[in-house]
Coordinates of C-alpha atoms in Angstrom, one line a residue:
X216 CA -21.9 63.1 -3.4
X217 CA -25.2 62.7 -5.1
X218 CA -26.2 59.3 -6.4
X219 CA -26.8 58.6 -10.1
X220 CA -30.5 58.0 -10.9
X221 CA -32.9 58.5 -13.7
X222 CA -32.7 57.4 -17.4
X223 CA -28.9 57.3 -17.3
X224 CA -28.8 54.8 -14.6
X225 CA -31.4 52.7 -16.3
X226 CA -29.3 52.7 -19.5
X227 CA -26.2 51.8 -17.6
X228 CA -27.9 48.8 -16.0
X229 CA -29.2 47.7 -19.4
X230 CA -25.6 47.9 -20.8
X231 CA -24.1 46.0 -18.0
X232 CA -26.7 43.3 -18.1
X233 CA -26.3 42.7 -21.8
X234 CA -24.9 39.1 -22.5
X235 CA -22.0 39.1 -24.8
X236 CA -21.7 35.9 -26.9
X237 CA -18.3 34.8 -28.2
X238 CA -17.7 35.6 -31.9
X239 CA -16.2 33.2 -34.5
X240 CA -12.9 35.0 -34.3
X241 CA -12.9 34.7 -30.5
X242 CA -13.5 30.9 -30.7
X243 CA -10.7 30.5 -33.3
X244 CA -8.2 32.4 -31.2
X245 CA -9.2 30.5 -28.1
X246 CA -8.6 27.1 -29.9
X247 CA -5.7 28.1 -32.1
X248 CA -3.4 25.6 -30.4
X249 CA -5.7 22.7 -31.2
X250 CA -6.3 24.0 -34.8
X251 CA -2.6 24.3 -35.4
X252 CA -2.0 20.8 -34.1
X253 CA -4.7 19.3 -36.4
X254 CA -3.4 21.2 -39.4
X255 CA 0.1 19.9 -38.7
X256 CA -1.2 16.3 -38.5
X257 CA -3.0 16.7 -41.8
X258 CA 0.0 18.3 -43.6
X259 CA 2.4 15.6 -42.2
X260 CA 0.1 12.8 -43.3
X261 CA -0.3 14.2 -46.8
X262 CA 3.5 14.7 -47.2
X263 CA 4.2 11.2 -45.9
X264 CA 1.7 9.6 -48.2
X265 CA 2.9 11.6 -51.2
X266 CA 6.6 10.9 -50.5
X267 CA 6.1 7.2 -49.9
X268 CA 3.8 6.6 -52.8
X269 CA 6.0 8.6 -55.2
X270 CA 9.3 6.9 -54.5
X271 CA 8.9 3.4 -52.9
X272 CA 7.0 1.1 -55.1
X273 CA 8.8 -2.2 -54.7
X274 CA 11.9 -4.2 -55.6
X275 CA 13.1 -3.5 -59.2
X276 CA 10.1 -1.4 -59.9
X277 CA 10.8 0.7 -63.0
X278 CA 9.0 3.7 -61.4
X279 CA 10.7 3.5 -58.0
X280 CA 13.5 6.0 -57.2
X281 CA 14.6 4.4 -53.9
X282 CA 17.9 2.3 -53.9
X283 CA 16.2 -1.0 -54.7
X284 CA 14.1 0.4 -57.5
X285 CA 15.0 0.5 -61.2
X286 CA 14.0 3.9 -62.4
X287 CA 17.5 4.7 -63.5
X288 CA 17.7 1.7 -65.8
X289 CA 14.3 2.5 -67.3
X290 CA 15.5 6.1 -68.0
X291 CA 18.6 4.9 -69.7
X292 CA 16.8 2.3 -71.8
X293 CA 14.1 4.8 -72.9
X294 CA 16.8 7.4 -73.7
X295 CA 18.2 4.9 -76.2
X296 CA 14.8 4.8 -78.0
X297 CA 13.4 1.7 -76.4
X298 CA 9.9 1.5 -75.0
X299 CA 9.3 0.1 -71.5
X300 CA 5.8 -1.3 -70.7
X301 CA 5.2 -2.1 -67.0
X302 CA 2.6 -4.8 -66.2
X303 CA 1.5 -6.2 -63.0
X304 CA -0.5 -9.4 -63.9
X305 CA 0.0 -12.4 -66.2
X306 CA -3.0 -11.3 -68.3
X307 CA -1.5 -7.9 -68.9
X308 CA 1.9 -9.4 -69.8
X309 CA 0.3 -11.8 -72.4
X310 CA -1.7 -8.9 -73.9
X311 CA 1.5 -6.8 -74.1
X312 CA 3.4 -9.6 -75.8
X313 CA 0.7 -10.1 -78.4
X314 CA 0.5 -6.3 -79.0
X315 CA 4.3 -5.9 -79.3
X316 CA 5.7 -8.6 -81.5
X317 CA 9.2 -9.9 -80.8
X318 CA 9.5 -8.0 -77.5
X319 CA 11.7 -8.7 -74.4
X320 CA 9.9 -10.0 -71.4
X321 CA 11.6 -9.1 -68.1
X322 CA 10.2 -11.2 -65.2
X323 CA 10.7 -10.0 -61.6
X324 CA 9.2 -12.7 -59.3
X325 CA 10.7 -11.6 -56.0
X326 CA 7.1 -11.2 -54.6
X327 CA 6.5 -14.9 -55.1
X328 CA 9.5 -16.1 -53.2
X329 CA 8.9 -19.3 -51.1
X330 CA 5.6 -19.9 -52.8
X331 CA 6.1 -22.9 -55.1
X332 CA 2.4 -23.1 -56.2
X333 CA 2.4 -19.5 -57.4
X334 CA 5.7 -19.9 -59.2
X335 CA 4.5 -23.1 -60.9
X336 CA 1.3 -21.3 -62.0
X337 CA 3.3 -18.4 -63.3
X338 CA 5.6 -20.6 -65.3
X339 CA 2.7 -22.5 -66.9
X340 CA 1.0 -19.3 -67.9
X341 CA 4.1 -17.7 -69.3
X342 CA 5.1 -20.9 -71.2
X343 CA 1.8 -20.7 -73.1
X344 CA 2.3 -16.9 -73.9
X345 CA 3.6 -15.6 -77.2
X346 CA 7.3 -16.4 -77.6
X347 CA 9.7 -13.7 -76.7
X348 CA 13.2 -13.0 -75.5
X349 CA 12.9 -13.7 -71.7
X350 CA 15.0 -12.3 -68.9
X351 CA 14.4 -13.9 -65.4
X352 CA 15.6 -12.3 -62.2
X353 CA 16.5 -14.9 -59.5
X354 CA 13.7 -17.4 -60.6
X355 CA 12.4 -20.1 -58.2
X356 CA 13.0 -23.7 -59.1
X357 CA 9.3 -24.2 -60.0
X358 CA 9.5 -21.3 -62.4
X359 CA 12.6 -22.8 -64.0
X360 CA 10.9 -26.2 -64.5
X361 CA 8.3 -24.5 -66.8
X362 CA 10.4 -22.0 -68.7
X363 CA 13.9 -23.6 -68.8
X364 CA 13.6 -27.3 -68.0
X365 CA 17.0 -28.8 -67.1
X366 CA 18.4 -25.6 -65.6
X367 CA 18.8 -26.3 -61.9
X368 CA 19.7 -24.4 -58.8
X369 CA 23.3 -25.0 -57.8
X370 CA 23.7 -22.9 -54.7
X371 CA 24.5 -19.3 -54.1
X372 CA 27.0 -16.8 -52.9
X373 CA 27.3 -13.2 -51.6
X374 CA 27.3 -10.2 -54.0
X375 CA 30.7 -9.7 -55.5
X376 CA 32.3 -8.0 -58.6
X377 CA 33.5 -10.8 -60.9
X378 CA 34.8 -11.2 -64.5
X379 CA 32.8 -12.9 -67.3
X380 CA 34.0 -16.3 -68.5
X381 CA 31.8 -16.9 -71.5
X382 CA 31.5 -16.1 -75.2
X383 CA 28.4 -13.9 -74.9
X384 CA 29.2 -10.6 -76.5
X385 CA 27.1 -8.6 -74.0
X386 CA 29.0 -9.9 -71.1
X387 CA 32.3 -9.4 -72.9
X388 CA 31.6 -5.7 -73.5
X389 CA 30.4 -5.2 -69.9
X390 CA 33.4 -6.8 -68.3
X391 CA 33.4 -6.8 -64.5
X392 CA 29.9 -6.6 -63.0
X393 CA 28.2 -7.1 -59.7
X394 CA 27.0 -10.6 -59.4
X395 CA 26.0 -13.0 -56.6
X396 CA 22.8 -14.5 -55.2
X397 CA 21.5 -17.8 -56.7
X398 CA 23.6 -19.9 -59.0
X399 CA 22.5 -22.3 -61.7
X400 CA 23.8 -25.1 -63.9
X401 CA 22.4 -26.3 -67.2
X402 CA 22.9 -30.0 -66.4
X403 CA 21.0 -31.4 -69.4
X404 CA 22.0 -28.8 -71.9
X405 CA 18.4 -27.9 -72.3
X406 CA 19.4 -24.5 -73.7
X407 CA 20.8 -26.3 -76.8
X408 CA 24.1 -25.5 -78.3
X409 CA 23.9 -21.7 -77.7
X410 CA 24.4 -21.8 -73.9
X411 CA 26.7 -19.6 -71.9
X412 CA 27.6 -19.9 -68.2
X413 CA 28.9 -16.5 -67.4
X414 CA 30.2 -15.2 -64.1
X415 CA 30.7 -18.5 -62.5
X416 CA 31.4 -19.1 -58.8
X417 CA 34.0 -21.7 -57.9
X418 CA 32.3 -25.0 -57.6
X419 CA 28.8 -23.5 -57.3
X420 CA 27.5 -23.0 -60.8
X421 CA 27.0 -19.6 -62.5
X422 CA 25.1 -16.5 -61.5
X423 CA 24.2 -15.8 -65.1
X424 CA 23.1 -18.4 -67.6
X425 CA 22.1 -17.5 -71.2
X426 CA 20.9 -19.7 -73.9
X427 CA 18.1 -20.5 -76.3
X428 CA 15.4 -22.9 -75.2
X429 CA 13.7 -25.1 -77.8
X430 CA 11.5 -22.9 -80.0
X431 CA 12.2 -19.7 -78.1
X432 CA 14.0 -16.5 -79.1
X433 CA 16.3 -16.7 -76.1
X434 CA 16.4 -16.8 -72.3
X435 CA 18.7 -15.1 -69.8
X436 CA 18.8 -16.0 -66.2
X437 CA 20.3 -13.7 -63.5
X438 CA 20.9 -15.1 -60.1
X439 CA 20.5 -11.6 -58.5
X440 CA 18.9 -8.3 -59.5
X441 CA 21.4 -6.1 -57.6
X442 CA 23.0 -4.9 -60.9
X443 CA 19.6 -3.6 -62.1
X444 CA 19.0 -1.4 -59.0
X445 CA 19.4 2.4 -58.8
X446 CA 22.0 1.9 -56.1
X447 CA 24.4 -0.2 -58.2
X448 CA 23.6 0.5 -61.9
X449 CA 26.4 3.0 -62.3
X450 CA 29.1 0.7 -60.8
X451 CA 31.6 -1.3 -62.9
X452 CA 29.9 -2.8 -66.0
X453 CA 26.5 -3.2 -64.5
X454 CA 24.8 -0.8 -66.8
X455 CA 26.3 -2.3 -70.0
X456 CA 25.3 -5.9 -68.8
X457 CA 21.7 -5.1 -67.8
X458 CA 21.0 -2.8 -70.8
X459 CA 22.5 -5.4 -73.2
X460 CA 20.3 -8.1 -71.6
X461 CA 17.0 -6.4 -71.8
X462 CA 17.6 -4.0 -74.7
X463 CA 17.8 -6.5 -77.6
X464 CA 14.3 -5.6 -78.8
X465 CA 12.5 -2.3 -79.3
X466 CA 9.9 -3.1 -76.6
X467 CA 10.5 -4.3 -73.1
X468 CA 7.6 -5.8 -71.2
X469 CA 8.5 -5.3 -67.5
X470 CA 6.5 -7.8 -65.5
X471 CA 6.5 -7.6 -61.6
X472 CA 4.7 -10.7 -60.4
X473 CA 2.6 -10.3 -57.2
X474 CA 0.7 -12.5 -54.9
X475 CA -2.4 -10.4 -55.5
X476 CA -2.6 -11.5 -59.2
X477 CA -5.8 -13.5 -59.4
X478 CA -4.4 -15.6 -62.3
X479 CA -1.6 -16.9 -60.0
X480 CA -3.6 -17.6 -56.9
X481 CA -7.2 -18.2 -58.1
X482 CA -8.2 -20.0 -54.9
X483 CA -6.6 -17.6 -52.4
X484 CA -8.1 -14.1 -51.7
X485 CA -5.7 -11.3 -51.0
X486 CA -5.8 -10.1 -47.4
X487 CA -6.4 -6.5 -46.3
X488 CA -2.7 -6.2 -45.4
X489 CA -1.7 -7.2 -48.9
X490 CA -4.0 -4.6 -50.5
X491 CA -3.1 -1.8 -48.1
X492 CA -0.2 0.5 -49.2
X493 CA 2.8 0.3 -47.0
X494 CA 2.7 4.0 -46.2
X495 CA -0.7 3.7 -44.5
X496 CA 0.8 2.1 -41.3
X497 CA 3.5 4.8 -41.1
X498 CA 0.9 7.6 -41.5
X499 CA -1.3 6.1 -38.8
X500 CA 1.6 5.8 -36.5
X501 CA 2.5 9.5 -37.0
X502 CA -1.1 10.5 -36.5
X503 CA -1.3 8.5 -33.2
X504 CA 1.9 10.2 -32.0
X505 CA 0.6 13.6 -32.8
X506 CA -2.7 12.8 -30.9
X507 CA -0.8 11.6 -27.9
X508 CA 1.4 14.7 -27.9
X509 CA -1.7 16.9 -28.2
X510 CA -3.4 15.1 -25.4
X511 CA -0.3 15.5 -23.2
X512 CA 0.0 19.2 -24.0
X513 CA -3.7 20.0 -23.4
X514 CA -3.8 17.9 -20.2
X515 CA -0.7 19.5 -18.5
X516 CA -2.8 22.3 -17.0
X517 CA -5.4 19.9 -15.5
X518 CA -5.1 19.5 -11.7
X519 CA -7.1 19.7 -8.5
X520 CA -9.9 22.3 -8.4
X521 CA -8.6 25.5 -6.8
X522 CA -11.2 27.8 -5.2
X523 CA -10.5 31.5 -5.5
X524 CA -12.4 34.5 -4.1
X525 CA -14.5 36.3 -6.7
X526 CA -13.0 39.6 -7.9
X527 CA -16.4 41.3 -7.4
X528 CA -19.1 40.5 -4.9
X529 CA -22.5 40.3 -6.6
X530 CA -25.6 40.9 -4.5
X531 CA -28.2 38.2 -4.5
X532 CA -30.9 40.6 -5.9
X533 CA -28.7 41.5 -8.9
X534 CA -27.9 37.8 -9.6
X535 CA -31.6 36.9 -9.5
X536 CA -32.4 39.8 -11.8
X537 CA -29.7 38.8 -14.2
X538 CA -30.9 35.2 -14.3
X539 CA -34.4 36.5 -14.9
X540 CA -33.3 38.6 -17.8
X541 CA -31.6 35.5 -19.4
X542 CA -34.7 33.5 -18.9
X543 CA -36.8 36.3 -20.5
X544 CA -34.4 36.7 -23.4
X545 CA -34.6 33.0 -24.4
X546 CA -38.3 32.7 -23.4
X547 CA -37.5 30.0 -20.9
X548 CA -40.7 30.3 -19.0
X549 CA -40.6 26.7 -17.9
X550 CA -37.2 27.2 -16.2
X551 CA -38.4 30.4 -14.6
X552 CA -41.5 28.6 -13.3
X553 CA -39.5 25.7 -11.9
X554 CA -37.2 28.1 -10.1
X555 CA -40.2 29.9 -8.5
X556 CA -41.7 26.6 -7.4
X557 CA -38.4 25.4 -5.9
X558 CA -38.0 28.6 -4.0
X559 CA -41.5 28.5 -2.7
X560 CA -41.2 24.9 -1.5
X561 CA -38.0 25.9 0.3
X562 CA -39.8 28.8 2.1
X563 CA -42.8 26.5 2.9
X564 CA -40.5 23.9 4.5
X565 CA -39.1 26.6 6.8
X566 CA -42.5 27.9 7.7
X567 CA -43.9 24.5 8.4
X568 CA -40.8 23.3 10.2
X569 CA -40.3 20.4 7.8
X570 CA -37.0 18.7 7.0
X571 CA -35.1 19.8 3.9
X572 CA -35.8 16.4 2.3
X573 CA -39.5 16.8 2.5
X574 CA -41.2 16.6 -1.0
X575 CA -44.2 18.4 -2.2
X576 CA -46.7 15.7 -1.0
X577 CA -45.4 16.1 2.6
X578 CA -45.7 19.9 2.2
X579 CA -49.2 19.7 0.8
X580 CA -50.4 17.4 3.6
X581 CA -48.9 19.7 6.2
X582 CA -50.7 22.7 4.7
X583 CA -54.0 20.8 4.7
X584 CA -53.5 19.9 8.3
X585 CA -53.2 23.6 9.1
X586 CA -56.5 24.3 7.3
X587 CA -55.0 26.6 4.7
X588 CA -55.7 24.6 1.5
X589 CA -56.5 21.1 0.5
X590 CA -53.7 18.8 -0.6
X591 CA -54.9 18.5 -4.2
X592 CA -54.9 22.2 -4.9
X593 CA -51.4 22.6 -3.4
X594 CA -50.0 19.8 -5.5
X595 CA -51.7 21.2 -8.7
X596 CA -50.1 24.6 -8.0
X597 CA -46.6 23.1 -7.4
X598 CA -46.8 20.8 -10.5
X599 CA -48.9 22.7 -13.0
X600 CA -47.9 22.6 -16.6
X601 CA -45.4 25.1 -18.1
X602 CA -46.8 28.6 -18.5
X603 CA -47.2 29.6 -22.2
X604 CA -47.2 33.4 -21.9
X605 CA -45.6 36.0 -19.6
X606 CA -49.0 36.7 -18.1
X607 CA -49.4 33.1 -17.1
X608 CA -45.9 33.2 -15.5
X609 CA -46.8 36.3 -13.5
X610 CA -50.0 34.7 -12.4
X611 CA -48.2 31.6 -11.2
X612 CA -45.8 33.8 -9.2
X613 CA -48.7 35.6 -7.6
X614 CA -50.4 32.3 -6.7
X615 CA -47.2 30.9 -5.1
X616 CA -46.7 34.2 -3.2
X617 CA -50.3 34.0 -2.0
X618 CA -49.8 30.4 -0.8
X619 CA -46.7 31.3 1.2
X620 CA -48.5 34.2 2.9
X621 CA -51.5 32.0 3.8
X622 CA -49.2 29.4 5.4
X623 CA -47.3 32.0 7.3
X624 CA -50.5 33.5 8.7
X625 CA -52.0 30.2 9.7

């Protein structure tokens, strides 16, 4: 059988020596597992943030749809033609009361619980605000001292459905309602003659006190906000009681007090945890779990290095030629020159019977000892600057080859 030669064989060698670089599509397919995992993390984080921010906004929040929110009550009130104005600071509440004359002010101070200074400050600021019908949800003792002096905490009790025992028409129409929580007594009759102690607990005061403080339109104190929540609004007479309490005026200013209100805590700066939304921690935890799962999945295949025989034995001459073509393609003359010098020094060590660790200075001294060349010229040849053209690279190769022949003959 005749061997293949001529132009055809040259073209075949050129084709086989062509370096194929991976395309964009190849890279995407090779990393599709990682890309899918990253996409899943991003989608999950976005969905978690959207779901958390859209539904859970705090206790008795008129925009929140979770069980402890009050979105259902707001919808019912607005369906009856009333306007609900949600505010988050004392300044916003005062501005709203000046803008909407004779409005109802609903105060939810659960965020200030166990903080007497903030409750005292809140009571002082609201006491100086424009007069309005006020509804307090489980107020602290310091808040009561400012808005309803004489009304004191009497105790408390678990949530329960009880009957009203007062002459307030709203409670009479509502009938049985969910009550409980903190109880109060009007020990000094500070609410004047028009005072009702509805839904009393035996020997522990009442969970709802309504009356008219001096110079005010009216004040209603609930010991618990359970009847206002989405979870319990539709039970018993809860809807009738809560709507009757806050729906006496056309406008309802819904004030949710917070520790981040600068008017309440002027000397205390809010911490990062107070300003960070609650969903951020959950999203970060989910991202960390996804990263750990990805690391475990990608790391399963890692193990000890396994040596395998090459599927094709490549001759040394072909490997050298292939590397030379790569160097030429990227114009890496410096790497090619370095490879030539390293190969020449290896051959010189063998010819001079020097150890493998001998450096160029030992080699140059040994060559000078044989009388071939002086040390300086050998070192200059082995450490010359990088060739700038192909001609200079060829000239360097010739010089190195000439040096090797001289040493071998000497």
